[in-house]
Tab-separated table of C-alpha atoms and ligand atoms in Angstrom:
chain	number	residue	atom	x	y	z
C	1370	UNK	CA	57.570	52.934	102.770
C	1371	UNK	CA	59.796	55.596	103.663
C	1372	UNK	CA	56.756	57.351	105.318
C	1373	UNK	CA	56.020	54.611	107.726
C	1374	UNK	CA	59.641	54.156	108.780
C	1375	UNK	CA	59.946	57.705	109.353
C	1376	UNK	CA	56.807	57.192	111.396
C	1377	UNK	CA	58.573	54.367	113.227
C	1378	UNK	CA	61.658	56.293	113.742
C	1379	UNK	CA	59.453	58.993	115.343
C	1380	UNK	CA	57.685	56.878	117.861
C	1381	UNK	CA	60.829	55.221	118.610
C	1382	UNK	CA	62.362	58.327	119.358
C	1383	UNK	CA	59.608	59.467	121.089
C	1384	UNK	CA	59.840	56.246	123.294
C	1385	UNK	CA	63.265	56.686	124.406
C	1386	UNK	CA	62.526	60.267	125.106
C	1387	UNK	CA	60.333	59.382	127.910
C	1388	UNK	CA	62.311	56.689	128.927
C	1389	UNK	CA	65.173	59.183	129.532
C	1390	UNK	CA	62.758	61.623	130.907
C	1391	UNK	CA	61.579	58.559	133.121
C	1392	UNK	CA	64.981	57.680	134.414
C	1393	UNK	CA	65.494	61.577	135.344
C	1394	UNK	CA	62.583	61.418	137.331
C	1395	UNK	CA	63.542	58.402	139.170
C	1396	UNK	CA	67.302	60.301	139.914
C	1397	UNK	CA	65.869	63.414	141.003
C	1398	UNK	CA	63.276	62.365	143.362
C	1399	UNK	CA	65.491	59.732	144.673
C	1400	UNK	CA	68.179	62.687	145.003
C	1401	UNK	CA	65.740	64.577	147.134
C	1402	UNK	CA	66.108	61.880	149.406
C	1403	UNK	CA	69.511	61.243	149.320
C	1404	UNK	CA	70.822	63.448	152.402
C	1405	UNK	CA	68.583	62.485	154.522
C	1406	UNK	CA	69.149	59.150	153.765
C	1407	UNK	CA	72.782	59.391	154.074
C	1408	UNK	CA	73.520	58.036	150.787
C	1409	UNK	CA	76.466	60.347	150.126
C	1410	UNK	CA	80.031	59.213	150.773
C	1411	UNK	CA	83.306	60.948	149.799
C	1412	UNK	CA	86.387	59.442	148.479
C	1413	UNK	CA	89.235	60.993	148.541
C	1414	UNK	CA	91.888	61.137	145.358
C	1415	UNK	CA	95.965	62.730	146.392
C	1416	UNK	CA	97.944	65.250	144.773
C	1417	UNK	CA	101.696	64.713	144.953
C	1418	UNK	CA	104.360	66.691	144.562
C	1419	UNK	CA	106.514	65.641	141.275
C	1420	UNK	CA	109.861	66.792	142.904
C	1421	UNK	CA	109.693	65.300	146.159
C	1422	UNK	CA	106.951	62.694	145.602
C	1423	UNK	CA	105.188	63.573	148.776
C	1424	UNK	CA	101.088	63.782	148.873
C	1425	UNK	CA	100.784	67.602	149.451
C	1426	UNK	CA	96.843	67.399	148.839
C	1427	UNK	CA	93.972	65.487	148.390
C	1428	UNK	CA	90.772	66.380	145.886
C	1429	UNK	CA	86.991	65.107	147.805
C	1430	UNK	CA	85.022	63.620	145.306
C	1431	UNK	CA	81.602	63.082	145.771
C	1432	UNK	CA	79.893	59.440	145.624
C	1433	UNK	CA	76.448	58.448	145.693
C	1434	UNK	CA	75.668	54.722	146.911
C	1435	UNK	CA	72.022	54.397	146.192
C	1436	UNK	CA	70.296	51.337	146.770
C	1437	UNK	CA	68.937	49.710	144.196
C	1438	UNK	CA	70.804	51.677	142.187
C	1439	UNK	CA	74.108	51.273	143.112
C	1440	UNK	CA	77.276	53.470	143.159
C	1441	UNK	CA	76.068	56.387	140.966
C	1442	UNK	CA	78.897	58.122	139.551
C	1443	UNK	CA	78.926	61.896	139.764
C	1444	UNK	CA	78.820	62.931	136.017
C	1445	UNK	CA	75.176	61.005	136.553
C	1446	UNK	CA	74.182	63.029	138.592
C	1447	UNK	CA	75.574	66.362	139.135
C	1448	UNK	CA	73.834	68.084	136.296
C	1449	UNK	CA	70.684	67.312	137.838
C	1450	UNK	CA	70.949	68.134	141.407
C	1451	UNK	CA	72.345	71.723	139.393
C	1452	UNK	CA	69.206	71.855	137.677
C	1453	UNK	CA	67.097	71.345	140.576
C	1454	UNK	CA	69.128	73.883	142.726
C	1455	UNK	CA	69.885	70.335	145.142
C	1456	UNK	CA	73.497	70.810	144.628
C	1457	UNK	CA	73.493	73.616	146.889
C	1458	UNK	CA	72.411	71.521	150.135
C	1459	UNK	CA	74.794	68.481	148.387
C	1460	UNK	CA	77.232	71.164	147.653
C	1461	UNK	CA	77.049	72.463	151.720
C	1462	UNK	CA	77.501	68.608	153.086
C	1463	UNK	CA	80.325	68.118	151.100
C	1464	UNK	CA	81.923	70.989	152.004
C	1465	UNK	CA	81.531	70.244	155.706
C	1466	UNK	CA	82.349	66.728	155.412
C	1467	UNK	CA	85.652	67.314	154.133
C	1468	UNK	CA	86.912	69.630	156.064
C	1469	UNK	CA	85.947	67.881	158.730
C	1470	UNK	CA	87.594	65.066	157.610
C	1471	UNK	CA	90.978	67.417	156.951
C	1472	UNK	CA	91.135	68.404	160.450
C	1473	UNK	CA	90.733	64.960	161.906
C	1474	UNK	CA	94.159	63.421	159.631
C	1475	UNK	CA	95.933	66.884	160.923
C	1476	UNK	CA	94.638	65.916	164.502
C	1477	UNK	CA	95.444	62.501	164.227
C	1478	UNK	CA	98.993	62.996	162.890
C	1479	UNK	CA	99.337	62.863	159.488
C	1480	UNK	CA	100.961	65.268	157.380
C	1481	UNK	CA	99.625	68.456	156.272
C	1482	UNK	CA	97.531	68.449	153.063
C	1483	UNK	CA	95.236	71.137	150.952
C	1484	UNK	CA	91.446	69.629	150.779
C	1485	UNK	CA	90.299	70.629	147.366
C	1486	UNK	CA	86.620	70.861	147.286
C	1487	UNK	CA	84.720	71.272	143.970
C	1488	UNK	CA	82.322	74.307	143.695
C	1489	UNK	CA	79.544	74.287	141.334
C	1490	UNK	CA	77.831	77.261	139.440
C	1491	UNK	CA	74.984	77.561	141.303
C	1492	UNK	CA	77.270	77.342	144.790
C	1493	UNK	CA	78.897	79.848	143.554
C	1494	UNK	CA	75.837	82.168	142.890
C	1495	UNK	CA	74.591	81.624	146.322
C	1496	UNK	CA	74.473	85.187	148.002
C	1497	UNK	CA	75.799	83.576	151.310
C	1498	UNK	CA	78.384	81.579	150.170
C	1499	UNK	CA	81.308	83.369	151.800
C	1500	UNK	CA	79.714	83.339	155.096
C	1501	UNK	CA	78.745	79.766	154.536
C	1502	UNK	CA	83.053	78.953	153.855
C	1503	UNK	CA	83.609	81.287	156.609
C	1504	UNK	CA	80.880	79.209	158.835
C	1505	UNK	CA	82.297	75.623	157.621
C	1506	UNK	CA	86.193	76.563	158.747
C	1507	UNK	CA	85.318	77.942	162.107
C	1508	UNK	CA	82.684	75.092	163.108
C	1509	UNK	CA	85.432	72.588	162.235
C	1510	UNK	CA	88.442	74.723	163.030
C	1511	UNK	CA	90.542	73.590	159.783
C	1512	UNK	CA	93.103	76.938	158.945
C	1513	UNK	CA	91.303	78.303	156.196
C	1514	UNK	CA	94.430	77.570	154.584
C	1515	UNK	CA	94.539	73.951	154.375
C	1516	UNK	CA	91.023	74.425	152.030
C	1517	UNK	CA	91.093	74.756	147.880
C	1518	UNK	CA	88.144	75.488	145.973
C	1519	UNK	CA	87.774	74.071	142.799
C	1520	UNK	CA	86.148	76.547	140.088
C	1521	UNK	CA	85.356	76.319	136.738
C	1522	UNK	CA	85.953	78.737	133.762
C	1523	UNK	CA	81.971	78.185	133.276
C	1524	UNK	CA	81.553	80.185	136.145
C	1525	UNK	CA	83.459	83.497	135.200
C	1526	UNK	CA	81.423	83.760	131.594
C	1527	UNK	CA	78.578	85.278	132.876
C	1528	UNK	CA	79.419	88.600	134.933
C	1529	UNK	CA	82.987	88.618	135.045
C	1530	UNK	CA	83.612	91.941	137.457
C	1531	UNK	CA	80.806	90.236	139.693
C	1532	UNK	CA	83.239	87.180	139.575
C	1533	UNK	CA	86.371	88.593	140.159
C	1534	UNK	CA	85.169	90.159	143.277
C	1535	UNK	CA	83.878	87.318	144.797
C	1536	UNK	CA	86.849	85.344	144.202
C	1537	UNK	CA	88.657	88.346	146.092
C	1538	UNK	CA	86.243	87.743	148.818
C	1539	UNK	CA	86.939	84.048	148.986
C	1540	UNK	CA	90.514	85.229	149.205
C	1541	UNK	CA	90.008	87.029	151.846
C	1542	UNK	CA	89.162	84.279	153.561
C	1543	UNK	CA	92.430	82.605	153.246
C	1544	UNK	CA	91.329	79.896	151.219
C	1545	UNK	CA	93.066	78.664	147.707
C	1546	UNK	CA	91.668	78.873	144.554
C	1547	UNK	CA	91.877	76.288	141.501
C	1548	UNK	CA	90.754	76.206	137.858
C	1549	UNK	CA	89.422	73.165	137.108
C	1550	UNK	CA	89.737	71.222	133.738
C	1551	UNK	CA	91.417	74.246	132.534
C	1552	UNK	CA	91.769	74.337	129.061
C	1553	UNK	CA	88.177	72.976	128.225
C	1554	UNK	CA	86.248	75.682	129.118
C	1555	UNK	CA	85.293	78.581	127.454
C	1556	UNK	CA	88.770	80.316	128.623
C	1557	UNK	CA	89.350	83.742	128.362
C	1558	UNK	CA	93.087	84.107	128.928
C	1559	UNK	CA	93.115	87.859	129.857
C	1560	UNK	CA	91.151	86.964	132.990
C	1561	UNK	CA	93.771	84.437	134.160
C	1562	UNK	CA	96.096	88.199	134.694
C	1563	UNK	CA	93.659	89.805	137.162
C	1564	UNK	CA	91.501	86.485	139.126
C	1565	UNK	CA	93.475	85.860	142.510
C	1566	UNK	CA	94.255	82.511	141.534
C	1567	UNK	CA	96.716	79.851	142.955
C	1568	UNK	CA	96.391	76.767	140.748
C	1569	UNK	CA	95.970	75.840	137.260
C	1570	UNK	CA	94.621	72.304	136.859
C	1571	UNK	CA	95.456	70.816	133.661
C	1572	UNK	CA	92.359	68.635	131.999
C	1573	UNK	CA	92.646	64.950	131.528
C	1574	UNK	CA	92.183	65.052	127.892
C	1575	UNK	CA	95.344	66.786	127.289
C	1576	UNK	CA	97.175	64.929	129.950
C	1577	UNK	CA	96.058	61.623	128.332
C	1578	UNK	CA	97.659	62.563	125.165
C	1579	UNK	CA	101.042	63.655	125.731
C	1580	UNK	CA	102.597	60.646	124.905
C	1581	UNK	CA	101.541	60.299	121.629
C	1582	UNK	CA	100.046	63.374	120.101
C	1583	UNK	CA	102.588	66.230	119.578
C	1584	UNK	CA	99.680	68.722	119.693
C	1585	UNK	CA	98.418	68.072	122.865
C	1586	UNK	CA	101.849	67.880	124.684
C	1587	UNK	CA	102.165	71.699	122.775
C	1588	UNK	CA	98.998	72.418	124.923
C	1589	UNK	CA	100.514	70.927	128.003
C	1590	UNK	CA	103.576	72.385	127.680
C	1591	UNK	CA	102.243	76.168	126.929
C	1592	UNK	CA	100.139	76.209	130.091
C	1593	UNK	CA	102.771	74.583	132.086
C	1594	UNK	CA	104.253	77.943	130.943
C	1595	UNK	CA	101.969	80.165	131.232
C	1596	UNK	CA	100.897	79.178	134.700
C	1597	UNK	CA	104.573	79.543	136.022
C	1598	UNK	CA	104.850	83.039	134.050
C	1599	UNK	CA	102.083	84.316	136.120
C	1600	UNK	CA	103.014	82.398	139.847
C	1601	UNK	CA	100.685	79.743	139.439
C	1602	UNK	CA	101.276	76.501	140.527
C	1603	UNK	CA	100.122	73.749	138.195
C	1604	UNK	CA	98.619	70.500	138.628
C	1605	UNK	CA	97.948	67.673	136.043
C	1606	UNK	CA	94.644	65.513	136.101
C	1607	UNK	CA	93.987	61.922	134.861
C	1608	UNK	CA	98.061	60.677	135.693
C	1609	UNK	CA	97.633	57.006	134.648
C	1610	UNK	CA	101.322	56.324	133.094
C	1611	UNK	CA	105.174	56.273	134.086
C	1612	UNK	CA	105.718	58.026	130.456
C	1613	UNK	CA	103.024	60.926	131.605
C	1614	UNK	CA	104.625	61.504	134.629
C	1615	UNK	CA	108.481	61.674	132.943
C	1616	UNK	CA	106.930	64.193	130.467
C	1617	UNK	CA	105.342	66.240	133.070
C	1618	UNK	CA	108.466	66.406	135.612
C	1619	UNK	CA	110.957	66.738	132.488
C	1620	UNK	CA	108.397	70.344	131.631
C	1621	UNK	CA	108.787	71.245	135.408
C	1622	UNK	CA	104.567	70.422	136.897
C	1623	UNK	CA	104.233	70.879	139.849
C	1624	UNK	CA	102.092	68.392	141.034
C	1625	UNK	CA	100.276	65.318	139.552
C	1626	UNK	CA	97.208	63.495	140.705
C	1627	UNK	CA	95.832	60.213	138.713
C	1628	UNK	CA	95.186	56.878	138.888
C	1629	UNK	CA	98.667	55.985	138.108
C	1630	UNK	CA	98.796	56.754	142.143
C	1631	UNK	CA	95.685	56.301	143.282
C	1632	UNK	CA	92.161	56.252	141.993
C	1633	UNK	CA	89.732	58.508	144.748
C	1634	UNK	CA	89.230	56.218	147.726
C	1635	UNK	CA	87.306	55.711	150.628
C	1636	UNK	CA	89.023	57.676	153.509
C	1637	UNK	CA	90.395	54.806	155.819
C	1638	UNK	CA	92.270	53.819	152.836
C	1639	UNK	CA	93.202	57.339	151.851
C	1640	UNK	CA	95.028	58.034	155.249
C	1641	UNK	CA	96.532	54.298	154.866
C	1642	UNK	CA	98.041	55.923	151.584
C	1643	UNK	CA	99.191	58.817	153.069
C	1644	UNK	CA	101.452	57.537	156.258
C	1645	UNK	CA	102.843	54.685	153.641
C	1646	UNK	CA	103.233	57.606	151.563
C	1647	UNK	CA	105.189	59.921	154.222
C	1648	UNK	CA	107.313	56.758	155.502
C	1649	UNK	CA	108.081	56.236	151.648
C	1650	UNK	CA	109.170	59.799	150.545
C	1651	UNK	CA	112.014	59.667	153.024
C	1652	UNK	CA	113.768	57.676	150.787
C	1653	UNK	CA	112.754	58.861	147.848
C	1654	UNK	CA	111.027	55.722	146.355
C	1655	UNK	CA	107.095	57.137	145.494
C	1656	UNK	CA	107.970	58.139	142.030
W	1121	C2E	P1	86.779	66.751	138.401
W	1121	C2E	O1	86.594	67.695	139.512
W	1121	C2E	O2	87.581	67.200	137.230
W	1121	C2E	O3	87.409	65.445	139.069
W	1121	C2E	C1	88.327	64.605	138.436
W	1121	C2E	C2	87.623	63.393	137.874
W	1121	C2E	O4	88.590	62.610	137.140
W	1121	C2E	C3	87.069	62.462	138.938
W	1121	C2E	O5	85.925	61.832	138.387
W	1121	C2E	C4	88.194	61.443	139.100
W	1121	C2E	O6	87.758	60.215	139.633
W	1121	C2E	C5	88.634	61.303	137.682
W	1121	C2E	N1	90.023	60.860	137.567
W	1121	C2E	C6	91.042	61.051	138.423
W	1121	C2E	N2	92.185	60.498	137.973
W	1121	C2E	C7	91.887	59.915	136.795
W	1121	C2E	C8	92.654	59.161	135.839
W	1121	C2E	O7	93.843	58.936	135.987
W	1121	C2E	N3	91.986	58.729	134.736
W	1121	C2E	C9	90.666	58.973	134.529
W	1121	C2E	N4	90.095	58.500	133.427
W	1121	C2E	N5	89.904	59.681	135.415
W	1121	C2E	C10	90.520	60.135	136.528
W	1121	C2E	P2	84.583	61.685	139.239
W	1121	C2E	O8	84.903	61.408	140.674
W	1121	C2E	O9	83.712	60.731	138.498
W	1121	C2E	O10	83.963	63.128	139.189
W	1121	C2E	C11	83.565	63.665	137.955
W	1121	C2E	C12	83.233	65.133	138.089
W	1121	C2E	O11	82.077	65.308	138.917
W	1121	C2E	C13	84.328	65.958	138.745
W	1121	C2E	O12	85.350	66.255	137.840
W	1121	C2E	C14	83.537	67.162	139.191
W	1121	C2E	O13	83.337	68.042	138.108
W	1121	C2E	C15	82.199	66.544	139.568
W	1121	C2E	N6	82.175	66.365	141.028
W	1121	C2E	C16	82.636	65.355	141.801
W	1121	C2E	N7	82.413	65.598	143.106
W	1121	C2E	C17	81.798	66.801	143.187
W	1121	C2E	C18	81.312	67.632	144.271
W	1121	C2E	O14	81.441	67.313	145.467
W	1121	C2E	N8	80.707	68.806	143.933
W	1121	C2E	C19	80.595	69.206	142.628
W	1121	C2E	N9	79.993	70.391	142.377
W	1121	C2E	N10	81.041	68.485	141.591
W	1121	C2E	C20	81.650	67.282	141.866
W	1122	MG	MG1	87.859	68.826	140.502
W	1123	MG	MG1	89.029	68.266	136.654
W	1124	MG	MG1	85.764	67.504	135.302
């Protein structure tokens, strides 16, 4: 009867409720563990320039290799260490770690490149997060610089004059500043006008589409535009064809990153890329 399958449909939801609740449980304490443990690893995805072809920067991505249950990808797992406030701790180890690791290639040679380092919400409500930036540069003595912090609209929603003078803070620092996934967020374009900015980064869902949807290249196009109207440089995410990257040099981006040129990688095989990268751009052959 209709009544007893509804009842079935009930306890079946009901079951797969708790499983999900179950498997959150399992994440979260296991993510309490995780830094300790040294389960975290970074790889490391470049940024080139679409004029010259040259990596000019490099985005840390965060990677969690858990044992039993493998390589965790980040969009597992990200929400809930922002729940659970661990991000902050996760957040601070990143933050060191690549730095770190951006001083050692400039120490050991290799070309100069930004280290874009993705800030989450409740980083960025952390009442000591300047100092902490301010703490991470001078312990590992990378020019303030050589570091880009990766924000997203999300975070400007809530208390926007409380925003825009932290970011002026940050600024003050010397650091860069990025939008992330711009264009998904809950964008407010008036604000783009008075945030001390440096870098619009264009979603992957609109880069993915340029080829064939005339709506989406629209989107590309206008804030290819709009960036360069107000000094911004502009960088596209998700790269992963020749045809996206004729479209994007033939509307004058700036930069691309994507799997077309690399997918995020360990960081041996990053500064591999990077010296066959600089030997490369001398004669022109990346692109
Ligand atoms: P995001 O910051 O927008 O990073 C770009 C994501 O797109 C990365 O996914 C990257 O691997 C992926 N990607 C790059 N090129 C391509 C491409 O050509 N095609 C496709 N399909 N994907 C591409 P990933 O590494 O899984 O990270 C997902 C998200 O997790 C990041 O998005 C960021 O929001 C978050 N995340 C990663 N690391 C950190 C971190 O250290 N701290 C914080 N707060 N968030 C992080
Ligand atoms: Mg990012
Ligand atoms: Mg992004
Ligand atoms: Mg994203």
């Amino acid at each position: 009867s209709a009544k007893k399958l509804g009842r079935n449909c009930y306890q079946f939801f009901e079951q797969s409720m708790n499983e999900e609740a179950q498997e959150r449980l399992r994440i979260e304490s296991a993510l309490r563990n995780a830094l300790v443990r040294q389960e975290f690893v970074l790889h490391y995805q470049p940024q080139l320039d679409l004029a010259t072809g040259a990596i000019v920067g490099v985005e840390a991505l965060l990677r969690w290799q858990h044992p039993e249950l493998g390589m965790v990808s980040p969009q597992r797992f990200i929400g809930l260490a922002e729940e659970t406030g661990l991000i902050v701790p996760i957040g601070a180890w990143v933050m060191r770690t690549a730095a770190a690791q951006a001083k050692a290639w400039h120490d050991a040679g290799l070309p100069p490149l930004r280290m874009a380092v993705n800030l989450s919400a409740r980083q960025f409500a952390q009442p000591d997060l300047v100092q902490s930036i301010a703490a991470v540069l001078a312990e590992t003595g990378l020019p303030a610089a050589c570091l880009e912090l990766e924000l997203t609209e999300s975070l400007f929603v809530d208390d926007v004059a409380k925003a825009v003078a932290l970011l002026h803070e940050l600024k003050g620092l010397g650091v860069a500043l990025s939008i992330d996934d711009f264009g998904t967020g809950y964008s407010s374009l008036s604000y783009l006008r008075t945030f001390p900015i440096d870098v619009l980064k264009i979603d992957r869902t609109f880069v993915g589409q340029i080829a064939g949807d005339s709506d989406q290249a629209a989107i590309v196009v206008s804030i290819i535009a709009l960036a360069h109207n107000l000094q911004l440089k502009v960088i596209a995410e998700g790269v992963e064809t020749a045809d996206q990257v004729a479209f994007l040099r033939r509307h004058d981006c700036d930069q691309v990153q994507g799997y077309y040129f690399s997918r995020p990688v360990p960081a041996q095989e990053f500064a591999a890329l990077v010296q066959e990268n600089a030997s490369a751009a001398t004669s022109a052959t990346v692109l």
